[in-house]
PDB file of N, CA and C and ligand atoms in Angstrom:
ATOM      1  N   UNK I  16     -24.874 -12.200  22.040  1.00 59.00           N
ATOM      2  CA  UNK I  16     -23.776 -11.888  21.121  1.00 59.00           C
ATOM      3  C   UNK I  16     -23.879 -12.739  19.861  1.00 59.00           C
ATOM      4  N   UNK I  17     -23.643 -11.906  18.702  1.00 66.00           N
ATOM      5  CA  UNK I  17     -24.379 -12.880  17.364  1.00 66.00           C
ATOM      6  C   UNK I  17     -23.004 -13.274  17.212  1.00 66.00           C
ATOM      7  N   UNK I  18     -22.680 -14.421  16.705  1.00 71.00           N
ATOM      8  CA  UNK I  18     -21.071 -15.268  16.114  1.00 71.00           C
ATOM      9  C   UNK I  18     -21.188 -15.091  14.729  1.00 71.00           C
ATOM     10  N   UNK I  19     -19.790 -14.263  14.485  1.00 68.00           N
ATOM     11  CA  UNK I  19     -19.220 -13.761  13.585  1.00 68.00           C
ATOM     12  C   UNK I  19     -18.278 -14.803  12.666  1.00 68.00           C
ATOM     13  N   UNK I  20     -18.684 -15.643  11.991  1.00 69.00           N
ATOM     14  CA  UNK I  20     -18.132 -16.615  11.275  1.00 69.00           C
ATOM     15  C   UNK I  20     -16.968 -15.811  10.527  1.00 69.00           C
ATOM     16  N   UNK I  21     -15.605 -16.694  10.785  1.00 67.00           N
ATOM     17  CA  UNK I  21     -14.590 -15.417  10.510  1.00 67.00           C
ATOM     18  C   UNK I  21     -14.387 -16.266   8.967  1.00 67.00           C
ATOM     19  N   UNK I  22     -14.161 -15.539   7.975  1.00 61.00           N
ATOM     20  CA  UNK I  22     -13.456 -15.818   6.669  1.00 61.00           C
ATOM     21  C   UNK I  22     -12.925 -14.764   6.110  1.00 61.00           C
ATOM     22  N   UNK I  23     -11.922 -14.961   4.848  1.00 62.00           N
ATOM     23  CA  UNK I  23     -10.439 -14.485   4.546  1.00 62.00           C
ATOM     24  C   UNK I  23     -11.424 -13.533   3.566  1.00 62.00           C
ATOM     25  N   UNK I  24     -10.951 -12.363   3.369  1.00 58.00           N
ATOM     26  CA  UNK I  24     -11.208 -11.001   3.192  1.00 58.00           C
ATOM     27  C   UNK I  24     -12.214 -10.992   1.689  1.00 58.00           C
ATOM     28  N   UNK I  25     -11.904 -12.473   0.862  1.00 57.00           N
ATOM     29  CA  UNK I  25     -13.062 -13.157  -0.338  1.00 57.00           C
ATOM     30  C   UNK I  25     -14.638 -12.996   0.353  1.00 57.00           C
ATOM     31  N   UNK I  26     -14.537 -13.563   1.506  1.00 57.00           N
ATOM     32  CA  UNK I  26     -15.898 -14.013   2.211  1.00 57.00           C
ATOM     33  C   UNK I  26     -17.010 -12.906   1.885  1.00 57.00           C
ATOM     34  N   UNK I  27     -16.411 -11.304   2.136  1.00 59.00           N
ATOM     35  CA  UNK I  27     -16.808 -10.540   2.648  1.00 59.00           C
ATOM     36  C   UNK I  27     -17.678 -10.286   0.960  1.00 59.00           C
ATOM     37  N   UNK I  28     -17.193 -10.364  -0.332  1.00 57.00           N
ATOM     38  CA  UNK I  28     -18.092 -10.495  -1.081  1.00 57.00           C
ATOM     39  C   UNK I  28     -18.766 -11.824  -1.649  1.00 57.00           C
ATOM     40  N   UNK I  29     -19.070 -12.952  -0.688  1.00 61.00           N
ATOM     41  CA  UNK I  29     -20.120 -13.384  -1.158  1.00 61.00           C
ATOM     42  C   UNK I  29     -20.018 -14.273  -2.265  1.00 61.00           C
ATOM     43  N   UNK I  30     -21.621 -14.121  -3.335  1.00 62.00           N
ATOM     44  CA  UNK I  30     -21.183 -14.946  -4.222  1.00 62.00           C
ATOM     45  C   UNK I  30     -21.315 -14.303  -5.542  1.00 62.00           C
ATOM     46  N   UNK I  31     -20.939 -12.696  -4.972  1.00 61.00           N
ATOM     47  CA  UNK I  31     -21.300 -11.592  -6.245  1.00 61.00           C
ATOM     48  C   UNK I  31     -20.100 -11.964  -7.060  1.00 61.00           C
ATOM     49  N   UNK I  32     -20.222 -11.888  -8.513  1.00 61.00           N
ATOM     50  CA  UNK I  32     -19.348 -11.995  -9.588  1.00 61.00           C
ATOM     51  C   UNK I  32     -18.761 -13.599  -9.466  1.00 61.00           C
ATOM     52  N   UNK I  33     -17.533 -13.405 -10.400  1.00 74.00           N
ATOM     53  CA  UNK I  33     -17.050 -14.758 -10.800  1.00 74.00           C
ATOM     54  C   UNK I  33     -16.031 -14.858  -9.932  1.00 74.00           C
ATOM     55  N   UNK I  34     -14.759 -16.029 -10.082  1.00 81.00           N
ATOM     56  CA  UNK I  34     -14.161 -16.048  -9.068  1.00 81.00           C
ATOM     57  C   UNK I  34     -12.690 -15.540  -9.342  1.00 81.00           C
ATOM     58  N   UNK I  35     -12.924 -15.314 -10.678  1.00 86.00           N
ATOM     59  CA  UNK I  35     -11.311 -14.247 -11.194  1.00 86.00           C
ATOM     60  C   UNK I  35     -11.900 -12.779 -10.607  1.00 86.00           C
ATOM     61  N   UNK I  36     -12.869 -12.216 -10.730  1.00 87.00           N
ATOM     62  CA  UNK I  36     -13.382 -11.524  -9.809  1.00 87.00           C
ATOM     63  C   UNK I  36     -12.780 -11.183  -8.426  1.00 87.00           C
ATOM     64  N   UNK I  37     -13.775 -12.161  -8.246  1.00 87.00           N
ATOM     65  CA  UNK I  37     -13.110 -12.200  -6.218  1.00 87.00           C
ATOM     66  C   UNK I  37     -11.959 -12.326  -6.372  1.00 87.00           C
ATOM     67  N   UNK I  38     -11.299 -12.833  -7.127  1.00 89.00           N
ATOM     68  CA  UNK I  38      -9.406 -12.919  -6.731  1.00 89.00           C
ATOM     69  C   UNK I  38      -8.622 -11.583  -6.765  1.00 89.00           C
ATOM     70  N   UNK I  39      -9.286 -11.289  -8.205  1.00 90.00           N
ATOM     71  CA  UNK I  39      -8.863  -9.861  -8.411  1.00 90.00           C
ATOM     72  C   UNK I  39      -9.120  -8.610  -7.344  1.00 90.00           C
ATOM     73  N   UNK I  40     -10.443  -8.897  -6.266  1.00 89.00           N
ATOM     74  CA  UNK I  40     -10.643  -7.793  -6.012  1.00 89.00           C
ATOM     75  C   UNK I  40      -9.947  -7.881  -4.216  1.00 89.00           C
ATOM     76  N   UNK I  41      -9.637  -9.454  -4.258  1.00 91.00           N
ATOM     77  CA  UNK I  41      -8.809  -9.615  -2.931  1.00 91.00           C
ATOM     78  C   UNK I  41      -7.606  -9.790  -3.279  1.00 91.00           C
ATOM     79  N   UNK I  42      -7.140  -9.249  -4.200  1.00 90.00           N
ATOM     80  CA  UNK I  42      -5.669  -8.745  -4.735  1.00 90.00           C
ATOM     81  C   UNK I  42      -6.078  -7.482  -4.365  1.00 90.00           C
ATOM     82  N   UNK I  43      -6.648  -6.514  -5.094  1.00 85.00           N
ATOM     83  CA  UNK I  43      -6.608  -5.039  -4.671  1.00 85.00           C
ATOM     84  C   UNK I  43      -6.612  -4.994  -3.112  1.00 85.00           C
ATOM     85  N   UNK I  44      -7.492  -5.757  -2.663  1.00 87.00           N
ATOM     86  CA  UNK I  44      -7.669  -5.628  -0.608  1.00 87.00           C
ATOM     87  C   UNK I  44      -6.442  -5.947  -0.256  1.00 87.00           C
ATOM     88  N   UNK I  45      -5.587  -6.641  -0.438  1.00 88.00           N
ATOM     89  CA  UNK I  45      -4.458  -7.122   0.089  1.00 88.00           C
ATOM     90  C   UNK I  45      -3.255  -6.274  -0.318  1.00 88.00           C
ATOM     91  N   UNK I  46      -3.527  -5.644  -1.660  1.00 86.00           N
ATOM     92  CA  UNK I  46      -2.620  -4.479  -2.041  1.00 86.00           C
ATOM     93  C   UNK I  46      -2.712  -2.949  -1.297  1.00 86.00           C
ATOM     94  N   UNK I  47      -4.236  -3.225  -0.461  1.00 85.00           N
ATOM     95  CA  UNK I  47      -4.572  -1.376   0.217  1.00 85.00           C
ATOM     96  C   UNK I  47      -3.951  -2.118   1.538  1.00 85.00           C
ATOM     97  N   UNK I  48      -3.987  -3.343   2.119  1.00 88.00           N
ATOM     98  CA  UNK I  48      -3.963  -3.186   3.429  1.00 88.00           C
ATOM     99  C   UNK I  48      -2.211  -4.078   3.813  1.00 88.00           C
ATOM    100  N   UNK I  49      -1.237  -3.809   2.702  1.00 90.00           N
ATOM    101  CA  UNK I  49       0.191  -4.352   2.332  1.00 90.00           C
ATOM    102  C   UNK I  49       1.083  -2.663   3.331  1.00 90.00           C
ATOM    103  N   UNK I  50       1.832  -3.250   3.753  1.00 94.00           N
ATOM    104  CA  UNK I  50       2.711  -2.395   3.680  1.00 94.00           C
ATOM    105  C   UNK I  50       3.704  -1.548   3.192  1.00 94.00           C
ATOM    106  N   UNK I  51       4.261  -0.478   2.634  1.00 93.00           N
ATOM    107  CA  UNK I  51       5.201  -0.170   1.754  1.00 93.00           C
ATOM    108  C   UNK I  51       5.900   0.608   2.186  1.00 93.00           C
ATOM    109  N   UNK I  52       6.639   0.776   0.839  1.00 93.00           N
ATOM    110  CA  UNK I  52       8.331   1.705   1.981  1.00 93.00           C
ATOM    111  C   UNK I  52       8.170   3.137   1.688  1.00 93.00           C
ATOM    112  N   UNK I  53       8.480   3.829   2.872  1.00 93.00           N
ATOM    113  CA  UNK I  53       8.595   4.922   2.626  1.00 93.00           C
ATOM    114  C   UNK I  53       8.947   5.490   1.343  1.00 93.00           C
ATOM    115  N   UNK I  54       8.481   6.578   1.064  1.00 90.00           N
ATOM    116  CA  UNK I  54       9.803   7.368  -0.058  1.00 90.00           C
ATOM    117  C   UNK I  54      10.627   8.711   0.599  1.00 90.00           C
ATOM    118  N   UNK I  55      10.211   8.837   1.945  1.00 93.00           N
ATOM    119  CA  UNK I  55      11.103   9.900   2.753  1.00 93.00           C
ATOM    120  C   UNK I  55      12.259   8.915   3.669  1.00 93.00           C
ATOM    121  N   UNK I  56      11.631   8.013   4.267  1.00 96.00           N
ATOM    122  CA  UNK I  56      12.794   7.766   5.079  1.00 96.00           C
ATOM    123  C   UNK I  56      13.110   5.767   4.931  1.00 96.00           C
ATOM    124  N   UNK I  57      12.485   5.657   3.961  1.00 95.00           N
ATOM    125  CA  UNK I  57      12.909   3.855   3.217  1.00 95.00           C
ATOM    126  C   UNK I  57      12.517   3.005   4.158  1.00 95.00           C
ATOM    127  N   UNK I  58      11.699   3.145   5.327  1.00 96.00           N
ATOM    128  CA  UNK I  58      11.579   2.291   6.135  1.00 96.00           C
ATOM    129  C   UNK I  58       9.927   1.772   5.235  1.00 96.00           C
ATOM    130  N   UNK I  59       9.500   0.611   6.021  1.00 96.00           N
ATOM    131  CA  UNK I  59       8.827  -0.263   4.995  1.00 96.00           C
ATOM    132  C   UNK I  59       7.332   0.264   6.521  1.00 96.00           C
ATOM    133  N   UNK I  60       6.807   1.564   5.996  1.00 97.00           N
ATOM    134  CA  UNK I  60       6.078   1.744   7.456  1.00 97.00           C
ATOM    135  C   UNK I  60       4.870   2.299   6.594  1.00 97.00           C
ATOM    136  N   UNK I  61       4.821   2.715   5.416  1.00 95.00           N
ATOM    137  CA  UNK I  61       3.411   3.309   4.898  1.00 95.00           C
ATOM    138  C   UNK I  61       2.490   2.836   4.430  1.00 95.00           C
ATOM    139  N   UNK I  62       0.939   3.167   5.661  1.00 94.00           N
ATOM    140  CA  UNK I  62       0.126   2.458   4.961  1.00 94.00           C
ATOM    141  C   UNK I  62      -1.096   3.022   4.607  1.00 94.00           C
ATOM    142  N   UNK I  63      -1.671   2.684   4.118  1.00 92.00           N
ATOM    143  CA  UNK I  63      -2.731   3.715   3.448  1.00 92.00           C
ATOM    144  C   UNK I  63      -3.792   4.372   4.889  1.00 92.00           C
ATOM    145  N   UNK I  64      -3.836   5.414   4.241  1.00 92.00           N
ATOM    146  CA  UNK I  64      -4.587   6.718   5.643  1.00 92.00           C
ATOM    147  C   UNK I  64      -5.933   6.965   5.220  1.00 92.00           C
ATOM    148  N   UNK I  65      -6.394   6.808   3.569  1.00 90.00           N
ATOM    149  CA  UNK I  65      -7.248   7.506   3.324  1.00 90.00           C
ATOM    150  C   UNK I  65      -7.347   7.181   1.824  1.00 90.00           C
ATOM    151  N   UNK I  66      -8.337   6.851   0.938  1.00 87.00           N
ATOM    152  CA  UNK I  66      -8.653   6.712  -0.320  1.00 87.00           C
ATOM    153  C   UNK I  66      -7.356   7.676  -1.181  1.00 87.00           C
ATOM    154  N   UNK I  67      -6.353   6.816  -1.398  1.00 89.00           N
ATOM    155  CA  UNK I  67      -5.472   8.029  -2.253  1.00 89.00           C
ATOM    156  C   UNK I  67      -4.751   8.287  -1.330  1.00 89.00           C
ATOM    157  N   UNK I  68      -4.539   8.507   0.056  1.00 92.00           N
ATOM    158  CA  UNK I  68      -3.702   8.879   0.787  1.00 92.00           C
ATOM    159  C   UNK I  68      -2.905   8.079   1.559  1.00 92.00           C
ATOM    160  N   UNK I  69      -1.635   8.044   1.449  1.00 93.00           N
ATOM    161  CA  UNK I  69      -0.837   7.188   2.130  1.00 93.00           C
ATOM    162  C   UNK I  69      -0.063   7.835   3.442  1.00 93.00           C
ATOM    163  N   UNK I  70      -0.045   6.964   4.199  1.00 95.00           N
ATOM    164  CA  UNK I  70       1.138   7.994   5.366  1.00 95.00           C
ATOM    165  C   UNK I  70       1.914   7.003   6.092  1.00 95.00           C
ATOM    166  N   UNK I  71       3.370   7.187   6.620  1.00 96.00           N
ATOM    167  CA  UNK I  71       3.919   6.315   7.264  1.00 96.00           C
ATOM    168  C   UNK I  71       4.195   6.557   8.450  1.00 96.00           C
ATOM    169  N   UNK I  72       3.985   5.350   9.227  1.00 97.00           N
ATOM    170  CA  UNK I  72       3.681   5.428  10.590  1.00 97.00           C
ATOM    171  C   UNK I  72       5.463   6.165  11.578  1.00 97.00           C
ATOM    172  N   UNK I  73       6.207   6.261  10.686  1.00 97.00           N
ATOM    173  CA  UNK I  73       7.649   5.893  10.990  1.00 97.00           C
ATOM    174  C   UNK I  73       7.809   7.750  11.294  1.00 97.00           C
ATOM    175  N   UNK I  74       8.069   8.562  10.419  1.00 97.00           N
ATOM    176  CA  UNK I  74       8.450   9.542   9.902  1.00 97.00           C
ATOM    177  C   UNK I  74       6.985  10.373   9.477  1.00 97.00           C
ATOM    178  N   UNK I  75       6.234  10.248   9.438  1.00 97.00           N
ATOM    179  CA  UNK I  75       4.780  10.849   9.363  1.00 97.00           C
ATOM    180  C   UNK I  75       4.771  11.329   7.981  1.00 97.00           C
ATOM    181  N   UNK I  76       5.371  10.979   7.170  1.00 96.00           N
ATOM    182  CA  UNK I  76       4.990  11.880   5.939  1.00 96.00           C
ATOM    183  C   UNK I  76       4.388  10.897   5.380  1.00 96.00           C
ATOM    184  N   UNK I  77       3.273  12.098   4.528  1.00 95.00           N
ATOM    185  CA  UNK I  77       2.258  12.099   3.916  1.00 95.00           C
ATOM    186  C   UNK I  77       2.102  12.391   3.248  1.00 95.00           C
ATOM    187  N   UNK I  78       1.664  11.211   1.295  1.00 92.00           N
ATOM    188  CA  UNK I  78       1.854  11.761   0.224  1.00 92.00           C
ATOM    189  C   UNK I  78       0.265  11.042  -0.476  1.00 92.00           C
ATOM    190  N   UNK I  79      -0.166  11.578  -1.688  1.00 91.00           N
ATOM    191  CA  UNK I  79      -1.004  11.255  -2.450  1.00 91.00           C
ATOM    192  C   UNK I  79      -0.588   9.831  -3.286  1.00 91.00           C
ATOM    193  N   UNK I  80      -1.208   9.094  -3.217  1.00 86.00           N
ATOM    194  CA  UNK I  80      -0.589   7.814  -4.022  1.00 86.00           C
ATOM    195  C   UNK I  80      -1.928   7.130  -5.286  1.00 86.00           C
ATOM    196  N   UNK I  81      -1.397   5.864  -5.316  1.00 85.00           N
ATOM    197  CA  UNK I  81      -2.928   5.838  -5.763  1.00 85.00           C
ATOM    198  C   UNK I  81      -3.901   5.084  -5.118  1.00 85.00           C
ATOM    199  N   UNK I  82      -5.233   4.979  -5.065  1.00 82.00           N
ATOM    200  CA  UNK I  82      -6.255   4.142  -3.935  1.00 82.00           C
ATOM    201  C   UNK I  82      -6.333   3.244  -4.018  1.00 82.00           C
ATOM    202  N   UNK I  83      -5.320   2.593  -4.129  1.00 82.00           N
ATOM    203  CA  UNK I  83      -5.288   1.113  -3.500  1.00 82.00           C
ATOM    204  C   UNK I  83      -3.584   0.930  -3.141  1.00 82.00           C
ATOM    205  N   UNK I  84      -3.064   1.079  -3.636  1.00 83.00           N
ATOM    206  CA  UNK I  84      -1.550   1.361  -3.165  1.00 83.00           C
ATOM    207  C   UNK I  84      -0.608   2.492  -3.667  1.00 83.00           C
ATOM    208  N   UNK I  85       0.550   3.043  -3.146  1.00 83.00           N
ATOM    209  CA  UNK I  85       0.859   4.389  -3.560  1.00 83.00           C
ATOM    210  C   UNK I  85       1.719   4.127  -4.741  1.00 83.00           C
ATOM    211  N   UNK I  86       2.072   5.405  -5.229  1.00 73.00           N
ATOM    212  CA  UNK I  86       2.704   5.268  -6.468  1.00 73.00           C
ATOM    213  C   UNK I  86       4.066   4.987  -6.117  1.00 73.00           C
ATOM    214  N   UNK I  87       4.435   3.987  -7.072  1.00 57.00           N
ATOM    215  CA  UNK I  87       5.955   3.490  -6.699  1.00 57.00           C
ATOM    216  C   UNK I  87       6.902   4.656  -7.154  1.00 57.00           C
ATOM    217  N   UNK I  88       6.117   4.989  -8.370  1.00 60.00           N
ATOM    218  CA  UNK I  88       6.875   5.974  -9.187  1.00 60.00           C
ATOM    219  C   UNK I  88       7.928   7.115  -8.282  1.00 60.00           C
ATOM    220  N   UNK I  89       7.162   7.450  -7.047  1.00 55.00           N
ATOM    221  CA  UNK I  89       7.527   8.484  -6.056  1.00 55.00           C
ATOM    222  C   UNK I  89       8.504   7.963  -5.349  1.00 55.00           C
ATOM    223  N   UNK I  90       8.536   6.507  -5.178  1.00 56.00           N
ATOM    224  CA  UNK I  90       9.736   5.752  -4.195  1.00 56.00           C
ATOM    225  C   UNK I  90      10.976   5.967  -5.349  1.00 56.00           C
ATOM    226  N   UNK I  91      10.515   5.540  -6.677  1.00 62.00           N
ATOM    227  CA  UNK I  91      11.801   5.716  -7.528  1.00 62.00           C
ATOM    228  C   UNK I  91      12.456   6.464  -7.324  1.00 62.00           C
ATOM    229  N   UNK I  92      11.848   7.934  -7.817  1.00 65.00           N
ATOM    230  CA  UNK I  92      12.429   9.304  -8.178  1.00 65.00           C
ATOM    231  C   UNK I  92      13.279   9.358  -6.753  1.00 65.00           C
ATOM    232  N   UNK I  93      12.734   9.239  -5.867  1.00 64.00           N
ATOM    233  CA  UNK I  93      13.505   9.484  -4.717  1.00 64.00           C
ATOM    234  C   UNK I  93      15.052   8.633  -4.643  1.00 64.00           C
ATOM    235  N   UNK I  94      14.832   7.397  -4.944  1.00 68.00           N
ATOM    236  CA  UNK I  94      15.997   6.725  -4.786  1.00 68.00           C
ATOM    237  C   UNK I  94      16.800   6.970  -5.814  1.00 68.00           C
ATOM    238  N   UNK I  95      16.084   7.641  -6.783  1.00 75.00           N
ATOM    239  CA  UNK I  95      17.264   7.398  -8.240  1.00 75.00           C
ATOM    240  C   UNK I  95      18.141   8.084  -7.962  1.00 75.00           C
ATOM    241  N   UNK I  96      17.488   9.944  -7.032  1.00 71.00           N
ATOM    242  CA  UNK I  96      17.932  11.182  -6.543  1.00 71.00           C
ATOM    243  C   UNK I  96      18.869  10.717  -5.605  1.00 71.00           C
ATOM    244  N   UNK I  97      18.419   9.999  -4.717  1.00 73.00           N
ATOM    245  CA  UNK I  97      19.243   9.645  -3.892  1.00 73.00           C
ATOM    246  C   UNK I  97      20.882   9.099  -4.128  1.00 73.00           C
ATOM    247  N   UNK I  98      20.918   7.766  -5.299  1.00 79.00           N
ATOM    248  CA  UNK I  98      21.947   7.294  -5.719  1.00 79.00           C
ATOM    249  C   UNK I  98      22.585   8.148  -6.517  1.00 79.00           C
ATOM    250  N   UNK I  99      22.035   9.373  -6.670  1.00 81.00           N
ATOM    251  CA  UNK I  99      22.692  10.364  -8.125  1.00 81.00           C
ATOM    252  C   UNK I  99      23.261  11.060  -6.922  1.00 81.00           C
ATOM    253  N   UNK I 100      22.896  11.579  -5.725  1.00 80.00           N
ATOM    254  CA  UNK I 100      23.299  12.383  -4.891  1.00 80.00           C
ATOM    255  C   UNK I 100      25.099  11.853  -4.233  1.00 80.00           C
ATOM    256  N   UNK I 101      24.394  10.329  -3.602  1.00 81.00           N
ATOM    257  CA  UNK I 101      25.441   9.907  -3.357  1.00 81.00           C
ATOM    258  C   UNK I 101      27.170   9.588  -4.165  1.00 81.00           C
ATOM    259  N   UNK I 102      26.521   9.203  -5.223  1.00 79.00           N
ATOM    260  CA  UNK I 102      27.802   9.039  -6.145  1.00 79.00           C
ATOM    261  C   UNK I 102      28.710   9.825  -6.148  1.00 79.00           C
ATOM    262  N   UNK I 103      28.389  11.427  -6.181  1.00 69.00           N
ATOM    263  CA  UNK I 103      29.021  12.246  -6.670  1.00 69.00           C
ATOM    264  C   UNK I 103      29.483  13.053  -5.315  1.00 69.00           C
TER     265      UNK I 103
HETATM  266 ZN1   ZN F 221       8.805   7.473   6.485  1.00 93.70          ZN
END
């Protein structure tokens, strides 16, 4: 069994590029593999399914976002709808 020297998700590139680089690109890794909130049912359960595709484990819906995390824009509209719904 070969030993798998474990390091934090940087490791995995090495000593390619600079190190605003690597920060930046273990910001994006940490932004695909973050959790987020629904925009159907607000629970904090969606996580990415697929390059662009998000789905939540909660309520199963499944929307296009963007590939690395989904569009917030879609959580908005929903809640804005939502608070416009409720008010009235
Ligand atoms: Zn949901």
């Amino acid at each position: 069994m070969g030993r798998t020297k474990k390091v934090g998700i940087v490791g995995r590139f090495g000593a390619r590029g600079g190190s605003s680089l690597r920060k930046a690109r273990a910001k994006i890794e940490e932004e695909a593999k973050s959790i987020y909130e629904c925009p159907q049912c607000l629970r904090r359960a969606v996580k990415k399914f697929s390059v662009g595709v998000w789905k939540c484990s909660r309520c199963g819906f499944t929307f296009a976002g963007g590939a690395y995390k989904p569009s917030t824009k879609l959580g908005e509209t929903v809640k804005k709808e939502r608070d416009r719904l409720l008010k009235h």
